[in-house]
GROMACS .gro file of C-alpha atoms in nm:
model
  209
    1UNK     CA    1   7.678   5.067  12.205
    2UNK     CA    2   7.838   5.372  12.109
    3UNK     CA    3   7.973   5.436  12.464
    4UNK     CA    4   8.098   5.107  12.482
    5UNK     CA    5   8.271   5.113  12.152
    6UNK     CA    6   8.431   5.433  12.255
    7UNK     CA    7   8.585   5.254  12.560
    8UNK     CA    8   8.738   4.954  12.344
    9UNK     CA    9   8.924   5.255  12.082
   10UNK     CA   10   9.053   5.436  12.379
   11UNK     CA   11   9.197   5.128  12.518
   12UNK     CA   12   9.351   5.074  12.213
   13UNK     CA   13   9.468   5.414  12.174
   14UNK     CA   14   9.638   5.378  12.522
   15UNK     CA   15   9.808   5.077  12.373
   16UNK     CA   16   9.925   5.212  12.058
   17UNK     CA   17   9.718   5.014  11.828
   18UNK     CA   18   9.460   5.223  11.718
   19UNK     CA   19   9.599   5.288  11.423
   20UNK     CA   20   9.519   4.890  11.317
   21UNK     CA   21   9.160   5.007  11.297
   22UNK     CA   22   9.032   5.054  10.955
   23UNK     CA   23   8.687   5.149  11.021
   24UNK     CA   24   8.437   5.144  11.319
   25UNK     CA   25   8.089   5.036  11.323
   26UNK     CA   26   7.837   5.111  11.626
   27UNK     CA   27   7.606   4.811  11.552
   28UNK     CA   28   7.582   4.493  11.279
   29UNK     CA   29   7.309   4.517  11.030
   30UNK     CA   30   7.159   4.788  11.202
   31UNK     CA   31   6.835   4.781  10.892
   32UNK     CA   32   6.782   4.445  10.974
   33UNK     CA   33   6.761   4.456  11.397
   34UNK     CA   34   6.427   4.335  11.498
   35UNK     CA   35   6.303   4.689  11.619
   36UNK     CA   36   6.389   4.843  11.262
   37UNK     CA   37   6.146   4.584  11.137
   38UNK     CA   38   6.447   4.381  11.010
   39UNK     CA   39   6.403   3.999  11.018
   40UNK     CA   40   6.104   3.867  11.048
   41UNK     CA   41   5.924   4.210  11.086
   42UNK     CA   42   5.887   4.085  11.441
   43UNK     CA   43   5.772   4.472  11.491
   44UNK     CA   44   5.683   4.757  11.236
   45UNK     CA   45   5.863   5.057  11.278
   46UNK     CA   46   5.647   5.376  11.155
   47UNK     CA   47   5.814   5.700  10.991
   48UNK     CA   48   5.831   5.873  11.352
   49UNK     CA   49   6.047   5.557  11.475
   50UNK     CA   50   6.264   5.573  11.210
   51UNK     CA   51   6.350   5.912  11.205
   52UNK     CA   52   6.416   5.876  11.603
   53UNK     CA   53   6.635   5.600  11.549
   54UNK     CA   54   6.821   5.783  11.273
   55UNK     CA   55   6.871   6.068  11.530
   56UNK     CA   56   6.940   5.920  11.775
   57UNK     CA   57   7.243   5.738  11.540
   58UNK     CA   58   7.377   6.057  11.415
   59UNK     CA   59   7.392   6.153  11.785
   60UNK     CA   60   7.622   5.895  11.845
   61UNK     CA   61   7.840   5.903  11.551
   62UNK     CA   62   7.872   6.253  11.610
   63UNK     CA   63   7.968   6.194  11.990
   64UNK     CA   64   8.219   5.921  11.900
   65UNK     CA   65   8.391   6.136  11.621
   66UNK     CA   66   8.403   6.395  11.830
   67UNK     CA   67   8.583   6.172  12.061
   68UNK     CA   68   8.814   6.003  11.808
   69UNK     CA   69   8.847   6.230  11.508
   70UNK     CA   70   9.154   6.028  11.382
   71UNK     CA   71   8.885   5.740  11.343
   72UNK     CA   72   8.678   5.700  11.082
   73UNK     CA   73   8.277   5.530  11.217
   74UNK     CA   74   8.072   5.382  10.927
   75UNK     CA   75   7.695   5.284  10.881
   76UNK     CA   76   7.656   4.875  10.842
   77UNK     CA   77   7.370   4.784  10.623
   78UNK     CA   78   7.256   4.431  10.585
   79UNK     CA   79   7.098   4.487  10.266
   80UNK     CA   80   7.197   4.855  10.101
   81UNK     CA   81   6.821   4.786   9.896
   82UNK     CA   82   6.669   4.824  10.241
   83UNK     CA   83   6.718   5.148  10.366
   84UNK     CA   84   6.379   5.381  10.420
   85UNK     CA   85   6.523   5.684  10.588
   86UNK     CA   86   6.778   5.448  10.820
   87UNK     CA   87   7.136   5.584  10.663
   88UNK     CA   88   7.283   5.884  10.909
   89UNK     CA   89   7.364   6.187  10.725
   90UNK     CA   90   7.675   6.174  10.898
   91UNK     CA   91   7.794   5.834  10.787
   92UNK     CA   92   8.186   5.863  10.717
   93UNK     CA   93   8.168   5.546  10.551
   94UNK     CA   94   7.889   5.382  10.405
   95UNK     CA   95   7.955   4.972  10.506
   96UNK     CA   96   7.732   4.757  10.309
   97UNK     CA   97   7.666   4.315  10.319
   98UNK     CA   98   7.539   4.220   9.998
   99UNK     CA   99   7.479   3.826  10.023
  100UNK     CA  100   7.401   3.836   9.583
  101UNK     CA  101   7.438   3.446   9.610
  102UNK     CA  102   7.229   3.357   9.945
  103UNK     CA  103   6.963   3.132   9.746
  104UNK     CA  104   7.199   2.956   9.555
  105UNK     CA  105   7.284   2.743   9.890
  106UNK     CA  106   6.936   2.743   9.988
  107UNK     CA  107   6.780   2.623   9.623
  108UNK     CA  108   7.004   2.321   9.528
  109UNK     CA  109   6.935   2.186   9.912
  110UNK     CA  110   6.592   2.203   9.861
  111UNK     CA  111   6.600   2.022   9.558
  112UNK     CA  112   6.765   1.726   9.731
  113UNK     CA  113   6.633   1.547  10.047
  114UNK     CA  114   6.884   1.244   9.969
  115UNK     CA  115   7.094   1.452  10.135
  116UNK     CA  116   7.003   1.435  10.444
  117UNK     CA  117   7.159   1.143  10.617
  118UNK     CA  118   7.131   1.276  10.984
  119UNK     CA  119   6.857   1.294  11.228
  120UNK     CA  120   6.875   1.655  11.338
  121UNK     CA  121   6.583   1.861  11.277
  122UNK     CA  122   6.427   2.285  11.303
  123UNK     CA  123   6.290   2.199  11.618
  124UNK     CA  124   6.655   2.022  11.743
  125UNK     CA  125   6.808   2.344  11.684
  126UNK     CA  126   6.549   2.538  11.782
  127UNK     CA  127   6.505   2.321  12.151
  128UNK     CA  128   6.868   2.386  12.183
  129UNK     CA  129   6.805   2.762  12.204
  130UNK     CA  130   6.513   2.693  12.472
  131UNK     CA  131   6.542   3.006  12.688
  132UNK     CA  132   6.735   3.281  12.449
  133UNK     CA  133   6.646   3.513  12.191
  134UNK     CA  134   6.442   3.325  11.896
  135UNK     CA  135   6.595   3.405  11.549
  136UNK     CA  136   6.417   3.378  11.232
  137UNK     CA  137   6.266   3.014  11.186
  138UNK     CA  138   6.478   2.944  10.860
  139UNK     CA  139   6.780   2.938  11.047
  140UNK     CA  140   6.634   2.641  11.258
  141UNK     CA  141   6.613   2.462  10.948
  142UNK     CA  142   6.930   2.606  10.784
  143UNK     CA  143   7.144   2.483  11.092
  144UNK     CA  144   6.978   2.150  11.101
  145UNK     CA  145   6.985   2.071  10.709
  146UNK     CA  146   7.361   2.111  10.690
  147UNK     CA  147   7.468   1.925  11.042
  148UNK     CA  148   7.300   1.659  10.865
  149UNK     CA  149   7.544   1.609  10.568
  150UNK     CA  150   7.681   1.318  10.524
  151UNK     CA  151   8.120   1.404  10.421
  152UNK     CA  152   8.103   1.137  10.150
  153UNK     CA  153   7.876   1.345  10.015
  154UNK     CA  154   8.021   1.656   9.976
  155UNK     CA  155   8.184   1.625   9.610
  156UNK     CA  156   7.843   1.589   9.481
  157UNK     CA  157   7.692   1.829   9.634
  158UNK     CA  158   7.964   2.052   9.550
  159UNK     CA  159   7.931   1.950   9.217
  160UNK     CA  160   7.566   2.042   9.225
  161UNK     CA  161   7.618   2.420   9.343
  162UNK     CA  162   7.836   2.471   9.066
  163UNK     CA  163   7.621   2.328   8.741
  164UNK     CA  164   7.381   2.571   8.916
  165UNK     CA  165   7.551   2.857   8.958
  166UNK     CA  166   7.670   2.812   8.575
  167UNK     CA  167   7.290   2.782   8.500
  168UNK     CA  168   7.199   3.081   8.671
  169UNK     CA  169   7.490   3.292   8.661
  170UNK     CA  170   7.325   3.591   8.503
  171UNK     CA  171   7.099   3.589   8.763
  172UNK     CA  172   7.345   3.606   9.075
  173UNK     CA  173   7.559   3.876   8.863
  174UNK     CA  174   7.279   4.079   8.824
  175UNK     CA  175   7.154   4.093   9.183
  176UNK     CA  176   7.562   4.180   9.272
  177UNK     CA  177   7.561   4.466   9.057
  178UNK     CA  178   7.119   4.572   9.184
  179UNK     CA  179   7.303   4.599   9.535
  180UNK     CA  180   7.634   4.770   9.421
  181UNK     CA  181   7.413   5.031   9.232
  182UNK     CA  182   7.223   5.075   9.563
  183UNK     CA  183   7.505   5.102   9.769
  184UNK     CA  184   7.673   5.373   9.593
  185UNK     CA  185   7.402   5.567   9.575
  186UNK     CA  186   7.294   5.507   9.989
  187UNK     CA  187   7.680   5.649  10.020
  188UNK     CA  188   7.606   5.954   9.881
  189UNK     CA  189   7.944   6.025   9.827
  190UNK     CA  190   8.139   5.886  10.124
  191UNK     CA  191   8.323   5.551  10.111
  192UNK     CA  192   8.198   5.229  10.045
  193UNK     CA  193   8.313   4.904  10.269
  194UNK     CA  194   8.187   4.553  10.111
  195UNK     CA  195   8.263   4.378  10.432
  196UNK     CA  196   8.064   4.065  10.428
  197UNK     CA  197   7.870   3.878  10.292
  198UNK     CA  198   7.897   3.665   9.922
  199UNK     CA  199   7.675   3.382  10.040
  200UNK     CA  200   7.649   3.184  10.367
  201UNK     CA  201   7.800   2.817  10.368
  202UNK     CA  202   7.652   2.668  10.719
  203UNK     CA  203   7.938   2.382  10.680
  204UNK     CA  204   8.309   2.390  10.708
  205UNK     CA  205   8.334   2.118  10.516
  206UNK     CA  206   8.167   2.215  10.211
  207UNK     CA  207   8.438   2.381  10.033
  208UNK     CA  208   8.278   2.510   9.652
  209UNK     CA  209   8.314   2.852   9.677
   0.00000   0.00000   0.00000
């Protein structure tokens, strides 16, 4: 990935544009891959795996940099509170997705079955996938639950995010600021990037936040 990410800056380097690039990243969420024992813990990765992973990443930061020092090439973290010896010591930036408000979404759904006026269900979603990579089953159910909103419905439900997220704002505010703390200190002094990641809305038509 780091070769291949090295190709796409130099071709924008031959086209001028390289300087449009804020920050590179080798890999997404690269705590929460499946082999890092990331969603799922489809596979547990033990101290030895970890710190040839992490080697193996400072290898190719370092080759990349080397490559492009007018870049700057960050570590992405999917969760900054779930590190354990996965952060490169040679991280320019530290990139971080805190997702403070995920069960907000995921609560007041629960809470209301009425909701669901389609027919789609986990398996649907999961059928449709018959033949790729399998994800993490609550997706299934995630994808299904909200293709089977009904639009009339949306001011309600809208409605019902926010009395909750009144209720329980205390709670979401202090997760933000658990993950901030935990961020700053993963950086260790570098820069921090929040670059994704409030809550995820699996509609385009449900408009709250």
């Amino acid at each position: 990935f780091a070769i291949f990410l090295h190709y796409i800056i130099k071709e924008l380097e031959e086209r001028g544009l390289a300087d449009r690039i804020l920050v590179s990243e080798i890999f997404n969420e690269f705590n929460d891959l499946p082999f890092m024992n990331g969603f799922g813990g489809q596979w547990s990765a033990t101290k030895e795996d970890l710190a040839m992973f992490k080697k193996e990443h400072e290898e190719a930061l370092e080759f990349l940099m080397s490559e492009h020092p007018d870049q700057l090439f960050a570590y992405d973290s999917g969760d900054p509170c779930h590190e354990d010896n996965r952060i490169p010591n040679n991280m320019q930036v530290y990139n971080f997705h805190a997702y403070f408000m995920w069960d907000l979404y995921n609560e007041v759904m629960d809470e209301h079955p009425e909701w669901q006026k389609g027919c789609y269900t986990a398996d649907d979603v999961a059928n449709e996938r018959k033949g790729r990579y399998p994800i993490s089953q609550d997706w299934y159910k995630r994808v299904a639950e909200y293709n089977n909103l009904d639009d009339s419905d949306m001011p309600i439900i809208e409605q019902a995010i926010e009395e909750r997220f009144v209720r329980d704002y205390d709670k979401y505010k202090n997760e933000m600021i658990r993950k901030l703390n935990r961020a700053i200190e993963n950086a260790n002094g570098v820069p921090i990037l929040f670059a994704e990641g409030v809550s995820y809305v699996a509609s385009k038509k449900l408009l709250w936040e």
